[in-house]
GROMACS .gro file of C-alpha atoms in nm:
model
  241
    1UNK     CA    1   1.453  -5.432  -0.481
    2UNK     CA    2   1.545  -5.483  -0.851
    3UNK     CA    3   1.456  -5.246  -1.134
    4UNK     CA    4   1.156  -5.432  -1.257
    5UNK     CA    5   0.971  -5.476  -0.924
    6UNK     CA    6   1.014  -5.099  -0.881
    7UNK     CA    7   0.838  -4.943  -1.205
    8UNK     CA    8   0.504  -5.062  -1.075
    9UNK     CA    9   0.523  -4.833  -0.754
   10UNK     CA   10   0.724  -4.556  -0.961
   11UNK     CA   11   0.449  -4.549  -1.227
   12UNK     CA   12   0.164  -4.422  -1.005
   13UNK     CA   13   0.391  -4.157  -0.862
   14UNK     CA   14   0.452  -3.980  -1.155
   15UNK     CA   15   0.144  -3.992  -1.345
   16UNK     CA   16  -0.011  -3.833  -0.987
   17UNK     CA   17   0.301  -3.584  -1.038
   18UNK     CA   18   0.166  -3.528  -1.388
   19UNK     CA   19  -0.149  -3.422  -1.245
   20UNK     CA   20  -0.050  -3.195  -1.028
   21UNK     CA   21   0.222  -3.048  -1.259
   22UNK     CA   22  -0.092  -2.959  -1.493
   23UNK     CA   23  -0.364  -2.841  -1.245
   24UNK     CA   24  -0.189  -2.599  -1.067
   25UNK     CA   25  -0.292  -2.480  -0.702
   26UNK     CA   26  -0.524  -2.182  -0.694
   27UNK     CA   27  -0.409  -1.835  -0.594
   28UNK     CA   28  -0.719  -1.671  -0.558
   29UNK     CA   29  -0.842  -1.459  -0.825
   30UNK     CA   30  -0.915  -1.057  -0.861
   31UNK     CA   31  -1.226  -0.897  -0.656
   32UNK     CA   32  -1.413  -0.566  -0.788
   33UNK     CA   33  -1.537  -0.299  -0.533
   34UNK     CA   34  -1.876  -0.327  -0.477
   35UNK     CA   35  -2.088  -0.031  -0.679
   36UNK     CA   36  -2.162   0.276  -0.485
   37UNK     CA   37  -2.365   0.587  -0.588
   38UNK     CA   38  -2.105   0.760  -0.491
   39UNK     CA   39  -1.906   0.645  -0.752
   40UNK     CA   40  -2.175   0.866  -0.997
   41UNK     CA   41  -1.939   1.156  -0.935
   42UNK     CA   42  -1.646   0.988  -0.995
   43UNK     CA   43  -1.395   0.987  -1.316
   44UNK     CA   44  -1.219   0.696  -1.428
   45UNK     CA   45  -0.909   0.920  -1.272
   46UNK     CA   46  -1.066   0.947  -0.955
   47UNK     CA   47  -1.189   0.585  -0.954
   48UNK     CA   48  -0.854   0.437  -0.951
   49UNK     CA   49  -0.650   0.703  -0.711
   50UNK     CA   50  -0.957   0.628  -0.473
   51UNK     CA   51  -0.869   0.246  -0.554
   52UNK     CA   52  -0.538   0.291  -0.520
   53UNK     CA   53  -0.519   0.507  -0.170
   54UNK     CA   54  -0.765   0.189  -0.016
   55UNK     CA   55  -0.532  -0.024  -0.128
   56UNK     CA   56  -0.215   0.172   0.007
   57UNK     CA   57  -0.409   0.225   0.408
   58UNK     CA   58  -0.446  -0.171   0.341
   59UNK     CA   59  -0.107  -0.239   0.345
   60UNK     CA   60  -0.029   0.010   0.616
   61UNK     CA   61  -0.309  -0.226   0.864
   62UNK     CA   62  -0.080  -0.482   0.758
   63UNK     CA   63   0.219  -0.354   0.761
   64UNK     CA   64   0.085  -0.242   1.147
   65UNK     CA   65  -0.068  -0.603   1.258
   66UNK     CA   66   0.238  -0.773   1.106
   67UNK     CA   67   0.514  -0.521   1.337
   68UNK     CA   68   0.233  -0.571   1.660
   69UNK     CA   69   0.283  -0.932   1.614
   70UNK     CA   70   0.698  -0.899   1.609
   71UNK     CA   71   0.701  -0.663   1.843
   72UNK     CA   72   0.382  -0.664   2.151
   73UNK     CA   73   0.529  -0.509   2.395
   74UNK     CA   74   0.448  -0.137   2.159
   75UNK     CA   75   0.097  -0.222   2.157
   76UNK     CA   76   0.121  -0.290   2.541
   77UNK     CA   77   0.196   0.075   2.575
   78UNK     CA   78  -0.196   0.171   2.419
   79UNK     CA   79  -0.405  -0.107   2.467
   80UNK     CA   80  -0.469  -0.421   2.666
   81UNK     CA   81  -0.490  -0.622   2.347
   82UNK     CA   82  -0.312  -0.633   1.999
   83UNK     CA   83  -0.656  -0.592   1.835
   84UNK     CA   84  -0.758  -0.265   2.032
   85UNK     CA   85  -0.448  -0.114   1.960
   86UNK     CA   86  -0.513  -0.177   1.595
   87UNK     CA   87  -0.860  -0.070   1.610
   88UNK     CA   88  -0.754   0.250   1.775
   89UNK     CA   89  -0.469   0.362   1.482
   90UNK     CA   90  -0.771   0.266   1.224
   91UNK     CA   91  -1.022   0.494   1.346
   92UNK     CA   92  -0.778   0.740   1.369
   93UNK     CA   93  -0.623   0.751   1.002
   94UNK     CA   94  -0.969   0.720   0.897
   95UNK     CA   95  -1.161   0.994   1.151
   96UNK     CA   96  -0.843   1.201   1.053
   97UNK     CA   97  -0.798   1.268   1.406
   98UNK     CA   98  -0.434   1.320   1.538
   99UNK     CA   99  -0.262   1.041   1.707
  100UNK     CA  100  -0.181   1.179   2.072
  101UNK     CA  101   0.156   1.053   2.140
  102UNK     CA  102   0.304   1.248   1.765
  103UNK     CA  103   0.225   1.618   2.004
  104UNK     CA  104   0.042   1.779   1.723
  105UNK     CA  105   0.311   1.709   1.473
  106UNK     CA  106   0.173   1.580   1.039
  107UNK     CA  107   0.297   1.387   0.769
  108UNK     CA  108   0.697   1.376   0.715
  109UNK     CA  109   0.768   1.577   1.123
  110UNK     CA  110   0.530   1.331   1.265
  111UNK     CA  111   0.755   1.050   1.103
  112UNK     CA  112   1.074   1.204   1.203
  113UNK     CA  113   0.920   1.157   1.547
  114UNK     CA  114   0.784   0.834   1.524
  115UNK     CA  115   1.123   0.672   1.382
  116UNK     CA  116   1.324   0.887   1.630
  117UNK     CA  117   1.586   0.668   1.848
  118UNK     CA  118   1.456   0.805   2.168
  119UNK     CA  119   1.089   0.823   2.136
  120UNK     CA  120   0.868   0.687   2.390
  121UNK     CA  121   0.538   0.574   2.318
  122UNK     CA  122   0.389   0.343   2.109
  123UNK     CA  123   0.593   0.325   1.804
  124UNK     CA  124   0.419   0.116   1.577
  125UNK     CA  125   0.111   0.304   1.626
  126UNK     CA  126   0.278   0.642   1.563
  127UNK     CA  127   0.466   0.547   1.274
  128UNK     CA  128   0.175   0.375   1.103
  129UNK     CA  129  -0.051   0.680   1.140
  130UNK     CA  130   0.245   0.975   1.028
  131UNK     CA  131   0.298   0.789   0.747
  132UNK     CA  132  -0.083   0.732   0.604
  133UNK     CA  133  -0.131   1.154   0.697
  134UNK     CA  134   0.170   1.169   0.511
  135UNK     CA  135   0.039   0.954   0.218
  136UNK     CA  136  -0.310   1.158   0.265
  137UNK     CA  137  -0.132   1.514   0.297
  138UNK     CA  138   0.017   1.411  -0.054
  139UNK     CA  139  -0.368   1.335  -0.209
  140UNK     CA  140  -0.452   1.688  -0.104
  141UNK     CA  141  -0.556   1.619   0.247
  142UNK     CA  142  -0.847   1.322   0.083
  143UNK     CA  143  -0.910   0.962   0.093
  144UNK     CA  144  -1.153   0.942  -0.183
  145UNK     CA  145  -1.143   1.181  -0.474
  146UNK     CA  146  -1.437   1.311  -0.707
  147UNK     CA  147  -1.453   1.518  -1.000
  148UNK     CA  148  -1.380   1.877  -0.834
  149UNK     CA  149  -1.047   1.651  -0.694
  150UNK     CA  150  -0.685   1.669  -0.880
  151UNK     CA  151  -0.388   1.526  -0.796
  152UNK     CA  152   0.002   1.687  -0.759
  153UNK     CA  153   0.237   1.461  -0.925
  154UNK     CA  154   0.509   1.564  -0.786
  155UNK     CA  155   0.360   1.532  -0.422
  156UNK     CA  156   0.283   1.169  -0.497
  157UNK     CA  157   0.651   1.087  -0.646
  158UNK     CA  158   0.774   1.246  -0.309
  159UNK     CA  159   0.538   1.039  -0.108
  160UNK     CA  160   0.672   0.765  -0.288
  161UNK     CA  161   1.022   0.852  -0.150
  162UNK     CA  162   0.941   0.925   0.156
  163UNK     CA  163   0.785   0.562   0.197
  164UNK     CA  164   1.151   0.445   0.076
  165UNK     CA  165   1.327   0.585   0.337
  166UNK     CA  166   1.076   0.512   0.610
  167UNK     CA  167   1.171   0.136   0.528
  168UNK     CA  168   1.583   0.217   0.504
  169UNK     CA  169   1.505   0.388   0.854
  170UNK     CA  170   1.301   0.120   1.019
  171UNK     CA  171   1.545  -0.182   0.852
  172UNK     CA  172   1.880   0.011   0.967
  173UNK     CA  173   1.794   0.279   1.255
  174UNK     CA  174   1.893   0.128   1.590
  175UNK     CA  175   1.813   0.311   1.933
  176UNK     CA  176   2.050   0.378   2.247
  177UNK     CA  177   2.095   0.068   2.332
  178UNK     CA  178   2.173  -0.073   1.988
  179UNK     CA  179   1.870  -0.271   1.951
  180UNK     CA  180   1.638  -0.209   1.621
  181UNK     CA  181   1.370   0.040   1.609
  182UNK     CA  182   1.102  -0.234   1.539
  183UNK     CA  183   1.127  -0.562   1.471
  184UNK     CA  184   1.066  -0.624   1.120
  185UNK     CA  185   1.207  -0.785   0.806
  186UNK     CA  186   1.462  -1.087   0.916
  187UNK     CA  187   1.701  -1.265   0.725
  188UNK     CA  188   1.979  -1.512   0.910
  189UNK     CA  189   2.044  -1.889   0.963
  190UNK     CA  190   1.727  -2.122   0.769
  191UNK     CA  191   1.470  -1.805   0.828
  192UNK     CA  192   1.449  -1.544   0.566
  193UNK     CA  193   1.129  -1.318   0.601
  194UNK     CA  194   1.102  -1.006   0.367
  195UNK     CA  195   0.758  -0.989   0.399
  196UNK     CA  196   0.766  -0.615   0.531
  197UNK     CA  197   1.031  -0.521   0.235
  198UNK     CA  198   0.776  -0.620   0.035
  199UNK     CA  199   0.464  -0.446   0.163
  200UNK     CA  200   0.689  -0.141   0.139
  201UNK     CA  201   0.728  -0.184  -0.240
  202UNK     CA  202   0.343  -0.271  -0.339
  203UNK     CA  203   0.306   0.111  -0.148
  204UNK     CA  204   0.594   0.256  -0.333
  205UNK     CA  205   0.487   0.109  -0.655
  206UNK     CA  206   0.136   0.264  -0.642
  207UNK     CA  207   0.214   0.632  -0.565
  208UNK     CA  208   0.487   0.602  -0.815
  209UNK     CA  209   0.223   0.496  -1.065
  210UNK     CA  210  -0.028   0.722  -1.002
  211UNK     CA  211   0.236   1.010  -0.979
  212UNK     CA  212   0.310   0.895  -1.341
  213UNK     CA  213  -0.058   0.851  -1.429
  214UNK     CA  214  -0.131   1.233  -1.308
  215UNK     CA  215   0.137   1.420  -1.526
  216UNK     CA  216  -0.029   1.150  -1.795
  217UNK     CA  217  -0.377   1.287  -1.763
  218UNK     CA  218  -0.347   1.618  -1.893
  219UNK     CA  219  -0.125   1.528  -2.185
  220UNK     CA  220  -0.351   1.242  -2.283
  221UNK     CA  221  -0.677   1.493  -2.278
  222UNK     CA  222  -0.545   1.709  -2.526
  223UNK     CA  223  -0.424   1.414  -2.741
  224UNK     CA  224  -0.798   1.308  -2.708
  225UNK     CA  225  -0.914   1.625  -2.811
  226UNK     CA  226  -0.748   1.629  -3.089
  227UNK     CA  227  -0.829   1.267  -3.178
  228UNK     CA  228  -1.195   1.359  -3.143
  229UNK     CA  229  -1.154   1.654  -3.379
  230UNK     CA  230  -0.972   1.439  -3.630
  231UNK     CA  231  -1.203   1.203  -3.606
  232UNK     CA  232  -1.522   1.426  -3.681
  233UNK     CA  233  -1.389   1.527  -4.002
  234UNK     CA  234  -1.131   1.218  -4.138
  235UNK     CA  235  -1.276   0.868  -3.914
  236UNK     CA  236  -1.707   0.899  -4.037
  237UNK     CA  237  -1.837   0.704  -4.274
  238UNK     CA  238  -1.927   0.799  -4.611
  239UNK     CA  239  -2.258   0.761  -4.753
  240UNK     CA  240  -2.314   0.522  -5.040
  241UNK     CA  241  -2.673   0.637  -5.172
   0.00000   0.00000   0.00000
């Protein structure tokens, strides 16, 4: 096929690349929280460290279907489906009610139990739980936060930490028989999935923003203090009759 008989098929191809190069595929857009009375004794403050602890137990149901799926035989342990077992770790992060198999044990010595090489019972299920009452613990013990609610910084940066090495545990930890904790992130051969790695760091990120945003809030409500006294006297306007 010569040169000439092919720019009549080549043409169409790239003005429909052209198109597509231009009108790029959709990836979704942002979505509000719907509007709650609740929210009436709220500050922006406690607006977005509510926000951000939703979005933080989000990731841990992910993190928690997505580990189920790689590895059933944990939810076997609880549960005669994936979805009960799921269902079950929910309502207990959010009912605060202690997860049976961590033997009365919170936040960082219920994850030392939950990642340790010999434990027993459903691992996915009691490391996803000590690690949201760990998150909680470091929120003062609250999922949603109000005006009477502040926030230690330096609880949050720790939580933040401890969320790092949860991951380094889970990624590099292997039990007596050599085999990983969980399955999780996998990279070898044509298959590289980091999707866990990932999850990990949208958590991290968060506390360590909102650890940075609480040692913020105090500074920046004396700067607008001031700014309010400065502008009563320097910033009103003068009258011209």
């Amino acid at each position: 096929m010569t040169r000439t008989t092919l720019l009549p098929l080549l043409l169409p191809c790239a003005a429909l690349l052209a198109a597509c190069a231009s009108s790029p595929a959709p990836h979704g857009q942002v979505k509000g929280a719907e509007a709650s009375s609740r929210e009436m004794g709220q500050s922006d403050s406690n607006r977005v460290a509510t926000l951000a602890m939703r979005a933080n137990l989000d990731s841990l149901y992910l993190l928690m279907s997505k580990l189920y799926r790689r590895n059933p035989v944990e939810w076997k342990k609880t549960a005669t489906t994936r979805e009960e077992a799921e269902k079950k770790v929910r309502d207990a992060i959010e009912q605060r009610q202690p997860w049976p198999e961590l033997q009365g044990k919170r936040d960082i010595a219920a994850m030392t139990l939950a990642l340790a090489p010999d434990f027993k019972g459903d691992r996915v299920a009691a490391f996803i739980d000590a690690t949201a009452d760990m998150i909680i613990v470091a929120h003062g013990n609250k999922i949603e936060f109000f005006l009477v609610d502040g926030l230690d910084a330096q609880h949050l940066y720790n939580a933040a930490r401890n969320v790092e090495i949860a991951a380094w545990v889970l990624a590099s930890r292997r039990n007596a028989s050599g085999a990983p904790l969980l399955l999780s992130d996998e990279i070898g051969g044509d298959v590289r999935n980091l999707s866990f790695e990932r999850e990990f760091g949208k958590i991290v990120g968060r506390l360590d923003l909102m650890a940075e945003f609480s040692t913020e809030r105090y500074r920046r409500a004396g700067i607008s203090y001031v700014q309010n006294l400065l502008g009563g006297s320097f910033l009103q306007f003068l009258p011209v009759r």
